[in-house]
Short mmCIF file of C-alpha atoms in Angstrom, two decimals:
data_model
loop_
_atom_site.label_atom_id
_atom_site.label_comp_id
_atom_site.label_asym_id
_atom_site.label_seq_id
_atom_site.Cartn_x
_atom_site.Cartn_y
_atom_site.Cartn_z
CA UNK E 30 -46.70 78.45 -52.01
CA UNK E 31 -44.09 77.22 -49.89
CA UNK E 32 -46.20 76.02 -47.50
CA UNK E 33 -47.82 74.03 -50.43
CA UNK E 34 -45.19 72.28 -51.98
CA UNK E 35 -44.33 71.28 -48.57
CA UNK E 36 -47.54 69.59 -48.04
CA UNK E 37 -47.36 68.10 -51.18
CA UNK E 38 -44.43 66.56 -50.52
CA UNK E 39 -45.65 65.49 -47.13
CA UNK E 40 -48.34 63.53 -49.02
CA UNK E 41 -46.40 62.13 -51.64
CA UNK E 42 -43.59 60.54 -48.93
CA UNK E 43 -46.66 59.51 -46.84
CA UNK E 44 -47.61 56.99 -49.88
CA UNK E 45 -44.61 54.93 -49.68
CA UNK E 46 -45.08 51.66 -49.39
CA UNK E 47 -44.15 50.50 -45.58
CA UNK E 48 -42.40 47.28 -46.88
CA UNK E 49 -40.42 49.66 -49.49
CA UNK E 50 -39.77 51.65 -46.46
CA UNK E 51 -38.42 48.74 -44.30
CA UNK E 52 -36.34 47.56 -47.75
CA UNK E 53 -34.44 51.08 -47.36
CA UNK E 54 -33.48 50.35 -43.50
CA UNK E 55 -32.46 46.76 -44.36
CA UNK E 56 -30.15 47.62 -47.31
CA UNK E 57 -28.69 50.61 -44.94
CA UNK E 58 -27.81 48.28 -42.19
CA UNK E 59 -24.21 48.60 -40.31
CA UNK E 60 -23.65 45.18 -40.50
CA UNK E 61 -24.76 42.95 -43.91
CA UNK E 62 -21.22 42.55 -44.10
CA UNK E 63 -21.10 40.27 -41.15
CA UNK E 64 -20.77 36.56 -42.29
CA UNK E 65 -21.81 33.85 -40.01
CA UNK E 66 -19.08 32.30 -38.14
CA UNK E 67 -18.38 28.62 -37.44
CA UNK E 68 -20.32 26.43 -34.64
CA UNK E 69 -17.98 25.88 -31.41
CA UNK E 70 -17.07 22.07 -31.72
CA UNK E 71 -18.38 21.22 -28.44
CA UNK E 72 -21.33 22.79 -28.19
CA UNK E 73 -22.50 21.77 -31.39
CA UNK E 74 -21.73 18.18 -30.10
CA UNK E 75 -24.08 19.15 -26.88
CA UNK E 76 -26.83 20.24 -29.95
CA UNK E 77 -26.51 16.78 -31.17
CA UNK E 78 -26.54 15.07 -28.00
CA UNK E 79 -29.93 16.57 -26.96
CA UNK E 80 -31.86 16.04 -30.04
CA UNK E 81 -31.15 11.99 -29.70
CA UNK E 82 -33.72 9.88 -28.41
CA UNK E 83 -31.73 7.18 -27.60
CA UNK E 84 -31.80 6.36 -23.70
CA UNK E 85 -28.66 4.87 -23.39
CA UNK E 86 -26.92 8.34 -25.10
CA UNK E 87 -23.89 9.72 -23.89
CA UNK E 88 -22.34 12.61 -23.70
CA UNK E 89 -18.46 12.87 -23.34
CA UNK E 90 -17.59 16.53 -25.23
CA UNK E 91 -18.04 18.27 -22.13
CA UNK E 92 -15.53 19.45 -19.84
CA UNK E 93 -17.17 19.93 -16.57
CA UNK E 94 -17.41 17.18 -13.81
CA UNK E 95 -20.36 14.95 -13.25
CA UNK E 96 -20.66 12.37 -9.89
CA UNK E 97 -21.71 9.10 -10.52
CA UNK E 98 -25.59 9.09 -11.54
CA UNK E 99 -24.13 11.82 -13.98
CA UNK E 100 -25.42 14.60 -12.76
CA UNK E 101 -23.33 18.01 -11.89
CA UNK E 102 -21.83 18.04 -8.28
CA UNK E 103 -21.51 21.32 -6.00
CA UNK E 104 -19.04 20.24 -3.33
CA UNK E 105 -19.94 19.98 0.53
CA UNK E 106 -17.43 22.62 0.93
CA UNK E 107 -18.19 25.37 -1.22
CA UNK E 108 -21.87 24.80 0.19
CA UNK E 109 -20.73 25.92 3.69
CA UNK E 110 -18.42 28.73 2.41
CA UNK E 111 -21.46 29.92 1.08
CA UNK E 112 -23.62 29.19 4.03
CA UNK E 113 -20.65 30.74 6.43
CA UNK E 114 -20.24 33.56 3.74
CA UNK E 115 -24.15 34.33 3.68
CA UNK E 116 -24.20 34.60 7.87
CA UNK E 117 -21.96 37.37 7.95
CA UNK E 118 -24.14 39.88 5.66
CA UNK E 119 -21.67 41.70 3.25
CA UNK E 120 -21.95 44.09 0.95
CA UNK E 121 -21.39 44.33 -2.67
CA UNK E 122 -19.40 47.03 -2.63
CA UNK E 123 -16.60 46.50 -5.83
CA UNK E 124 -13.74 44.50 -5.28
CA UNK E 125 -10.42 46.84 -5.94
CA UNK E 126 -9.06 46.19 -9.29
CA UNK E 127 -6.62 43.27 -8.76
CA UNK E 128 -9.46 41.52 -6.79
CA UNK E 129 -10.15 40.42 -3.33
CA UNK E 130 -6.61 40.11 -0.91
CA UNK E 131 -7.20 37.42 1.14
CA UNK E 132 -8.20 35.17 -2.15
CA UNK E 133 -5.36 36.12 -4.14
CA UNK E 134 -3.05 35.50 -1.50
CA UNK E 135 -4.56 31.90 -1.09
CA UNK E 136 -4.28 31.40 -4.64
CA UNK E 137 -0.78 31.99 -5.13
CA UNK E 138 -0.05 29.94 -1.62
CA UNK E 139 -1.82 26.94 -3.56
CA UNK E 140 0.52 27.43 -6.36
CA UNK E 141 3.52 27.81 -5.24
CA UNK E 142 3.92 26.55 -1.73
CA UNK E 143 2.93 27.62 1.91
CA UNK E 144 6.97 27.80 1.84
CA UNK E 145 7.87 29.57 -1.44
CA UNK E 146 10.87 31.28 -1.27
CA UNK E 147 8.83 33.76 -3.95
CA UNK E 148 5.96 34.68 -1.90
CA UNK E 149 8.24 35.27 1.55
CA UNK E 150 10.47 37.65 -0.10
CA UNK E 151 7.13 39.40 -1.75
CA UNK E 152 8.74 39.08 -5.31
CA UNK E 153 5.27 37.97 -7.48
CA UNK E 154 2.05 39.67 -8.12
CA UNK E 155 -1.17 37.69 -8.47
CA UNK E 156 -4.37 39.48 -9.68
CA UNK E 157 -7.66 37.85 -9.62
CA UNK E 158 -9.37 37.29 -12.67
CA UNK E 159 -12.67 35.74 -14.92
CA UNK E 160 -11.36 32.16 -14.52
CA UNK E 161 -8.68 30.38 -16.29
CA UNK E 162 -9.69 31.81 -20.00
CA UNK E 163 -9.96 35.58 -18.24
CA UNK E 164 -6.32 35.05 -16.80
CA UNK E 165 -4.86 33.61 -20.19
CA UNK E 166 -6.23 36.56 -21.52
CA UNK E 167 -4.95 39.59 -19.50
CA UNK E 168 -1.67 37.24 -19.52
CA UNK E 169 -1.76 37.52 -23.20
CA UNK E 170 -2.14 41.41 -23.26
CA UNK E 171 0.49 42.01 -20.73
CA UNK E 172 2.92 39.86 -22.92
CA UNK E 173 1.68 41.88 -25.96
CA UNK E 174 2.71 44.70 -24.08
CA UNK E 175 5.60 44.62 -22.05
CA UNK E 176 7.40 41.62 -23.19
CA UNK E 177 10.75 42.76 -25.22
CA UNK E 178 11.21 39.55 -26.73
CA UNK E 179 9.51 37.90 -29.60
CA UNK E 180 6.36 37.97 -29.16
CA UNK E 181 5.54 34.13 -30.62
CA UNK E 182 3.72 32.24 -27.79
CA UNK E 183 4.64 28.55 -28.86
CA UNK E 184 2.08 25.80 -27.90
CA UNK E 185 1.97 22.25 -27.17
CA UNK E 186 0.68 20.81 -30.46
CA UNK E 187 -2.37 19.76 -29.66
CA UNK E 188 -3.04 22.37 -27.39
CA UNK E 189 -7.17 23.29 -25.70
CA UNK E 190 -8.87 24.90 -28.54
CA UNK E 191 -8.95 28.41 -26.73
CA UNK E 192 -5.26 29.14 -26.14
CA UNK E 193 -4.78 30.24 -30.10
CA UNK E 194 -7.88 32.74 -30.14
CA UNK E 195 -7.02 33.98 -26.42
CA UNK E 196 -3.33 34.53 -27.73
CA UNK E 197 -4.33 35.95 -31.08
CA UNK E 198 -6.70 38.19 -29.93
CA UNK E 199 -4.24 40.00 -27.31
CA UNK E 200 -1.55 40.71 -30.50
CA UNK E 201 0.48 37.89 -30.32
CA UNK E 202 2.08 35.36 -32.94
CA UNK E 203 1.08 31.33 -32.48
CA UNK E 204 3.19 29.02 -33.06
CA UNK E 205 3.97 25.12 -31.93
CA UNK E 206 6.35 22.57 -31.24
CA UNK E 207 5.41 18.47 -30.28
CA UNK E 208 3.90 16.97 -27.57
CA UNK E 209 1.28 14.66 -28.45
CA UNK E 210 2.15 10.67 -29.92
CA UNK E 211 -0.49 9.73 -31.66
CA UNK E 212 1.35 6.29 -32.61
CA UNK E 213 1.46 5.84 -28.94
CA UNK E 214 -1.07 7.90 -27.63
CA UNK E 215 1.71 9.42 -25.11
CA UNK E 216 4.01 11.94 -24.66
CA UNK E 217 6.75 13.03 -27.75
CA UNK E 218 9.25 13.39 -25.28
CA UNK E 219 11.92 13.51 -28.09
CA UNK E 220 10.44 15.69 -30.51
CA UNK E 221 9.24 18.20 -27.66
CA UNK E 222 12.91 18.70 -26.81
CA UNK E 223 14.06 18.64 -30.28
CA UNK E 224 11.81 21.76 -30.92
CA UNK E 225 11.99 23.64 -27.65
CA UNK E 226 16.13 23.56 -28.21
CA UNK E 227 15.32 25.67 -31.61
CA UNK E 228 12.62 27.80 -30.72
CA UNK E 229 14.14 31.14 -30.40
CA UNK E 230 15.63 33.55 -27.19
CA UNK E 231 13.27 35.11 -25.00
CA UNK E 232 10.10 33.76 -26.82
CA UNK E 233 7.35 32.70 -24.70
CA UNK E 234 6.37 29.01 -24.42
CA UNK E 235 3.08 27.60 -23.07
CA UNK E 236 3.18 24.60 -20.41
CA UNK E 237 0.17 22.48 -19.21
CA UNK E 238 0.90 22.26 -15.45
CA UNK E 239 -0.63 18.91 -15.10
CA UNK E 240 -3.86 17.20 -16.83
CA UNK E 241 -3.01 18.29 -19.93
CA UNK E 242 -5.83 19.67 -21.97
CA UNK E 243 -7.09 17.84 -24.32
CA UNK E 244 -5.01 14.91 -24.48
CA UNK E 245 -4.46 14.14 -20.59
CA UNK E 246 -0.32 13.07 -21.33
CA UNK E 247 2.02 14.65 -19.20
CA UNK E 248 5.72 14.50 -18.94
CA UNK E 249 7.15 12.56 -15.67
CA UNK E 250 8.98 14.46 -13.46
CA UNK E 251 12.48 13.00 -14.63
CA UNK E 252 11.31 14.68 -18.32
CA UNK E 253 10.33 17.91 -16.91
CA UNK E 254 13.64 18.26 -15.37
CA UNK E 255 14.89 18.25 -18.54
CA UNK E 256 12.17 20.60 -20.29
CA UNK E 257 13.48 23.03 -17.47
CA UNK E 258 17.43 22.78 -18.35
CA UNK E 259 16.33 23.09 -22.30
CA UNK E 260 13.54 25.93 -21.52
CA UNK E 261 16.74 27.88 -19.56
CA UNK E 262 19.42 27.40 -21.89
CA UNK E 263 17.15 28.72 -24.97
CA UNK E 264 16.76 31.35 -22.29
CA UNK E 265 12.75 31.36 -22.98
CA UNK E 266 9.81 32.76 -20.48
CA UNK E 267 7.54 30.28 -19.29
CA UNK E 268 3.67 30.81 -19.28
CA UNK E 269 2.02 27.84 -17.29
CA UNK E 270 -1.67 27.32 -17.58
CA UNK E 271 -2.77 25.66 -14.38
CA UNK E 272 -6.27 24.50 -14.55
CA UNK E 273 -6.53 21.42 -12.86
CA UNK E 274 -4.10 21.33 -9.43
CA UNK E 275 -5.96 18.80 -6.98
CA UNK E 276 -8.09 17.50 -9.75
CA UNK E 277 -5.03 15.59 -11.93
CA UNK E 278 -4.20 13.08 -9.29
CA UNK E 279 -6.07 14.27 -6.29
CA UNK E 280 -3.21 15.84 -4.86
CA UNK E 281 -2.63 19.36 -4.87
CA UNK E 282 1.49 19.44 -5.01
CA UNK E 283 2.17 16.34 -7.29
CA UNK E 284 -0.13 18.54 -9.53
CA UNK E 285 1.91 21.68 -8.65
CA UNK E 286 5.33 20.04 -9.25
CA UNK E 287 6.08 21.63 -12.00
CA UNK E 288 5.29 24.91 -11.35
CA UNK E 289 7.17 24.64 -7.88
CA UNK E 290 10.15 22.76 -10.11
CA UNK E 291 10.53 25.86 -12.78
CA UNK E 292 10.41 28.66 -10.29
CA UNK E 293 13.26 26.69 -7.98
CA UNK E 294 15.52 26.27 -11.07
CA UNK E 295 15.79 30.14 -11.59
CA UNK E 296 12.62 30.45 -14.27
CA UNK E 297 10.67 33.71 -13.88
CA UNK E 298 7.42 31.89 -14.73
CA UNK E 299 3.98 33.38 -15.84
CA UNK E 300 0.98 31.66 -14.61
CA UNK E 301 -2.90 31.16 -15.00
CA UNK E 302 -5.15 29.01 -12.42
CA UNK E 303 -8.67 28.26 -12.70
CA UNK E 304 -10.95 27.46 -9.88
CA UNK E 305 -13.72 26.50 -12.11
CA UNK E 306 -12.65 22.43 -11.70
CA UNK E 307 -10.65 21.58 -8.62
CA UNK E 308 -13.53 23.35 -6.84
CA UNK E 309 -16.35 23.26 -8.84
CA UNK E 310 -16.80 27.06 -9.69
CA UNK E 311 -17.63 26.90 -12.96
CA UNK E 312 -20.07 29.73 -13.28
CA UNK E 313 -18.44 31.61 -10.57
CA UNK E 314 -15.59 32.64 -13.15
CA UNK E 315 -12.77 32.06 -10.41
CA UNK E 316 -8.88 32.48 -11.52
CA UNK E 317 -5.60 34.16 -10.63
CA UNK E 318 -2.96 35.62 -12.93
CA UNK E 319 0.61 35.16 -11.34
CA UNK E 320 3.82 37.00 -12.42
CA UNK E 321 6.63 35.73 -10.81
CA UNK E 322 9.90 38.93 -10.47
CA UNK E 323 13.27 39.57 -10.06
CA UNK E 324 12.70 41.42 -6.61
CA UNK E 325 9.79 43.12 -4.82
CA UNK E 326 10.62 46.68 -6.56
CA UNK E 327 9.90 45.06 -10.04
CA UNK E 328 6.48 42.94 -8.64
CA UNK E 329 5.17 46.38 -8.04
CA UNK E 330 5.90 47.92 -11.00
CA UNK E 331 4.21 44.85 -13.04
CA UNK E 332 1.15 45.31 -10.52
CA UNK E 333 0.47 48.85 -11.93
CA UNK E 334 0.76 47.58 -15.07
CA UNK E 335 -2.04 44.67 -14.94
CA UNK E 336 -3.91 47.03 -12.86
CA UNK E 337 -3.78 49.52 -15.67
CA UNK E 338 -4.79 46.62 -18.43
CA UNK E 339 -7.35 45.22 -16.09
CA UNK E 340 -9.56 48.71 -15.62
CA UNK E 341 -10.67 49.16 -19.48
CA UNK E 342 -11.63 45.44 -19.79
CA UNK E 343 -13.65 44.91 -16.59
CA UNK E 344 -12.85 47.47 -14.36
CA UNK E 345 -12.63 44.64 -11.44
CA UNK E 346 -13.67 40.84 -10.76
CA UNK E 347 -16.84 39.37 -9.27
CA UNK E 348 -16.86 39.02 -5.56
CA UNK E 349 -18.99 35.92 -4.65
CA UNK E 350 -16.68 33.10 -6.21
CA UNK E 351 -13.68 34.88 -4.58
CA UNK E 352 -15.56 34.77 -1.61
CA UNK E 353 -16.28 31.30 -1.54
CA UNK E 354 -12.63 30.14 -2.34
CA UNK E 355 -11.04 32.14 -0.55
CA UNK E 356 -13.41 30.87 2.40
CA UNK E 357 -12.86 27.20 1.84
CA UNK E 358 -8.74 27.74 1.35
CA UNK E 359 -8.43 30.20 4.72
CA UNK E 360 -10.58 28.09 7.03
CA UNK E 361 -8.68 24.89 8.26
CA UNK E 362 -11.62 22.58 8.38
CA UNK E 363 -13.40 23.94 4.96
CA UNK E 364 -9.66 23.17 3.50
CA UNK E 365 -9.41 19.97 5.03
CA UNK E 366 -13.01 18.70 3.70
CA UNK E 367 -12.26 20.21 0.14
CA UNK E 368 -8.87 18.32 -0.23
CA UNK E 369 -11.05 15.28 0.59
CA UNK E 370 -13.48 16.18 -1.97
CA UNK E 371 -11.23 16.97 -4.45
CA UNK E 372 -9.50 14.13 -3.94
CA UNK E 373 -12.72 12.19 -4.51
CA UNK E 374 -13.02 13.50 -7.72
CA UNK E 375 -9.85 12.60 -9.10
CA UNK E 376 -10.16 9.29 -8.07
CA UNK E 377 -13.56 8.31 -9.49
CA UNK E 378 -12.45 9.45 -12.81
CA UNK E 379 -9.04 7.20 -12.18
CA UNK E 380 -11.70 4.70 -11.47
CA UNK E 381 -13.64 5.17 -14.52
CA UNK E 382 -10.50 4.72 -16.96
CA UNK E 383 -9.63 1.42 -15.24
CA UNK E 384 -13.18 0.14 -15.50
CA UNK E 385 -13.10 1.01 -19.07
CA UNK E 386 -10.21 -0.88 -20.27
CA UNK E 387 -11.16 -3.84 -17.73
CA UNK E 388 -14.51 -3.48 -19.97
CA UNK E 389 -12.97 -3.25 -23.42
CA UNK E 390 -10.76 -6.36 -22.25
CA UNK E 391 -14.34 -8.43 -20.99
CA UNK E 392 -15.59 -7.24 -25.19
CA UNK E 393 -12.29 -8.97 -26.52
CA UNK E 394 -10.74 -6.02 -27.86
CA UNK E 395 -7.07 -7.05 -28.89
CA UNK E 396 -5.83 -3.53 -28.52
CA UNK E 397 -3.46 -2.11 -26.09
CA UNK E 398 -5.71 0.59 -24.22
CA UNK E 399 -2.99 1.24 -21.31
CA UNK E 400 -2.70 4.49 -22.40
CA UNK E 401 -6.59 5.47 -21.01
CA UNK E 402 -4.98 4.68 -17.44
CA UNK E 403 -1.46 6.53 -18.19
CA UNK E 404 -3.10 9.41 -18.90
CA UNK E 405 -4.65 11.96 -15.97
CA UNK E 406 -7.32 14.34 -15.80
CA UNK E 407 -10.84 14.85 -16.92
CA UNK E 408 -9.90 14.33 -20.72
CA UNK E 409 -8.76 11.21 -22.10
CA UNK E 410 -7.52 10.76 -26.02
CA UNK E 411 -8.95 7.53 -27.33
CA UNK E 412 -6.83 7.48 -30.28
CA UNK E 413 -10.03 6.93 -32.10
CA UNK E 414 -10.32 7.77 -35.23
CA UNK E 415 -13.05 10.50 -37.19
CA UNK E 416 -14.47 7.39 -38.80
CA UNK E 417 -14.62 5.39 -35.43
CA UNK E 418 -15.99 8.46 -33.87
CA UNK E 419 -18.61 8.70 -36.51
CA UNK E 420 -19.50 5.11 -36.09
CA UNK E 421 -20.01 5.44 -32.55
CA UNK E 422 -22.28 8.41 -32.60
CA UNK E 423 -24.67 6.93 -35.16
CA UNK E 424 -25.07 3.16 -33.79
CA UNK E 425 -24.53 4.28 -30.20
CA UNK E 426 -25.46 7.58 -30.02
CA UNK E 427 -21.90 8.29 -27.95
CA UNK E 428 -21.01 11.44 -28.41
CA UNK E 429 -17.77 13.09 -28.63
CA UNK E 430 -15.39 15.47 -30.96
CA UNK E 431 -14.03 14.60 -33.59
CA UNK E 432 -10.60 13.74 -32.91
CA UNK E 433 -11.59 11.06 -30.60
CA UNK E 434 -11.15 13.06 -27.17
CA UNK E 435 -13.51 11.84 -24.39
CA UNK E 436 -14.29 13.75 -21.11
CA UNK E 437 -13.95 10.92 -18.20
CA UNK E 438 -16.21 13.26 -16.53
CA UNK E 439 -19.50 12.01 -18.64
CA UNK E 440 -18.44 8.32 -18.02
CA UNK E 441 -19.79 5.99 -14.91
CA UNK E 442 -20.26 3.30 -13.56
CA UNK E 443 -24.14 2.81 -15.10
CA UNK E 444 -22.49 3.30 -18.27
CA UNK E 445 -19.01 2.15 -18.97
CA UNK E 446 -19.55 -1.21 -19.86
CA UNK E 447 -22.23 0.45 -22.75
CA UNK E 448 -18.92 2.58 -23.79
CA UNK E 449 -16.35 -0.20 -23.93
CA UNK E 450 -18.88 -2.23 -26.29
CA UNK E 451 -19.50 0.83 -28.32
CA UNK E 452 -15.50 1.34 -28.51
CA UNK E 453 -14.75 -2.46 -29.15
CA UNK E 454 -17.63 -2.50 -32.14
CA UNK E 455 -15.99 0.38 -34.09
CA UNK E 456 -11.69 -0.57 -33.11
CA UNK E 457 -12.63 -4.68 -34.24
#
């Protein structure tokens, strides 16, 4: 009888309808309660950009470099690090945890100085991480963890997009003090220092080394002298995001400066460096993550540490892009030829900004654009605004965010004269 009724139930569950079926595994799933989250800015900008049919359509939301016909450049020299790199036959064994020596020792040389009173009395620790974001990141969780002050991370107001989720995400508190002018399109050198003198002891404060991201204003070195007296007396630590040496003004210590200027006032600085743009290494994910001590004794301590963060997250970083700039930085005539290049880049998009107000000049425009050649690096604020920028998107099929900010990077010489008529149309 047993047997029966267990047949007959058999039968009966083997009638359900398959769609009923399929409605019981829906309604069970571990996740309806996920909502859909917003677009990214940019790349729903990119989205746009691709579905135009316009020929003449630009692109300037992107932040990586383009050469002249506008298409993406691989540097001479990181094609013979490779080539050089692929002769010898290595293996893919894993990295250790704080990454490959002979790279991270290159990368803090390029930082700090082939002379750096720091790095000949062994007093830092730099780690190799996933680029500039992965760096911010394990920067962020180290400060989360072992920093005793507040832990408020203040930012330069506007700051690049990712800083507040990288900083969030790790456990600590955003907050912000001025920067940008957008009545002058320049730096707010007076209301910086009026709220870095009241941001409270031992909290940590975020610097843009040089290009700052995404306005492209930075401070003269007569103002960050005085950033650096105001940052000591408040008695605050310093976490510089470097993402752009060499590529800011084409040469690698005017774009170091400040760094260099912090640590030889006495500041215990915090830094992040990216490889992805001063060498081209996007998609190689190439950074470091420097901690600058009190002595050699403490730089050791604070290596176990990040080495201890580090191993849950990724364990260790990817060889090849280590490889290759760690190739091009240790070998003199690789070096030589990337400084070159590098400088190259910088210039052409100095180029570009000159050749755009020298356009919007030729349309008539009756608007002071000096600011497009005062301010450095790939990004450039127009001081457009979202109107403008809608404007120039629909009758000109330019393309850009919304708060007017333009990557130099997607302009040329084929089409800046199209992009100063565009900009003189909608500013009129």
């Amino acid at each position: 009888m047993a047997l029966l009724k267990s047949n007959k139930v058999i039968h009966c569950l083997g009638n359900i309808s398959p769609a009923l079926g399929a409605l019981s595994s829906r309604n069970s799933s571990w996740w309806s309660g996920v909502q859909m989250g917003p677009p990214d800015p940019i790349l729903g900008v990119t989205e746009a950009f691709k579905r135009d049919t316009n020929p003449k359509k630009m692109n300037l939301g992107v932040g990586a470099y383009r050469d002249d016909q506008g298409k993406p450049f691989v540097l001479s020299c990181v094609r013979k690090a490779e080539a050089l790199i692929a002769a010898k036959q290595l293996d893919k064994e894993y990295l250790p945890i704080g990454g490959l020596g002979e790279f991270t020792k290159a990368c803090a040389q390029l930082a700090l100085g082939d002379n750096s009173e720091v790095l000949k009395s062994g007093r830092s620790i730099t780690v190799q991480t996933i680029s500039g974001t992965g760096s911010l990141r394990i920067g962020g969780n180290y400060l989360a963890r072992f920093h005793t002050g507040p832990h408020d991370v203040y930012l330069p107001k506007p700051s690049w997009g990712n800083h507040t989720p990288i900083f969030r995400d790790a456990g600590m508190q955003l907050k912000a003090y001025r920067y940008y002018d957008p009545s002058t399109c320049g730096f707010d050198f007076k209301g910086a220092l009026d709220d870095i003198s009241k941001i409270p002891e031992k909290s940590v404060i975020v610097l843009h080394a040089c290009a700052h991201n995404p306005t492209g204003v930075d401070p003269r070195p007569e103002q960050w002298k005085e950033i650096a007296d105001i940052v000591k007396k408040r008695n605050l630590l310093v976490f510089f995001d470097m993402a752009y040496q060499g590529f800011a003004s084409g040469d690698i210590d005017r774009d170091a400066w400040a760094v260099r200027h912090f640590i030889e006032t006495g500041h215990n600085i915090v830094l992040s460096q990216s490889f992805a743009k001063n060498m081209g290494l996007y998609g190689e994910r190439v950074g470091g993550f420097t901690v600058v001590c009190n002595d050699a004794e403490e730089a050791k301590r604070v290596e176990s540490q990040l080495k201890i963060l580090i191993r849950p997250i990724y364990s260790n970083p990817p060889m090849n892009g280590a490889r290759i700039a760690a190739t091009i930085l240790n070998t003199p005539d690789l070096r030589s030829l990337w400084l070159e290049e590098v400088h190259g880049m910088a210039n052409r998009i100095i180029k570009m900004r000159e050749q755009l107000v020298a356009g919007l000049k030729q349309q008539g425009s009756s608007h002071n654009w000096q600011h497009v050649i005062d301010q450095i690096g790939m990004f450039c604020f127009t001081g457009l605004k979202p109107d403008q920028v809608e404007r120039l998107t629909k009758e000109f099929s330019v393309y850009m965010t919304k708060d007017g900010r333009i990557s130099m990077a997607g302009v040329s010489s084929g089409n800046v004269g199209y992009l100063a008529e565009g900009i003189h149309a909608v500013t009129k």
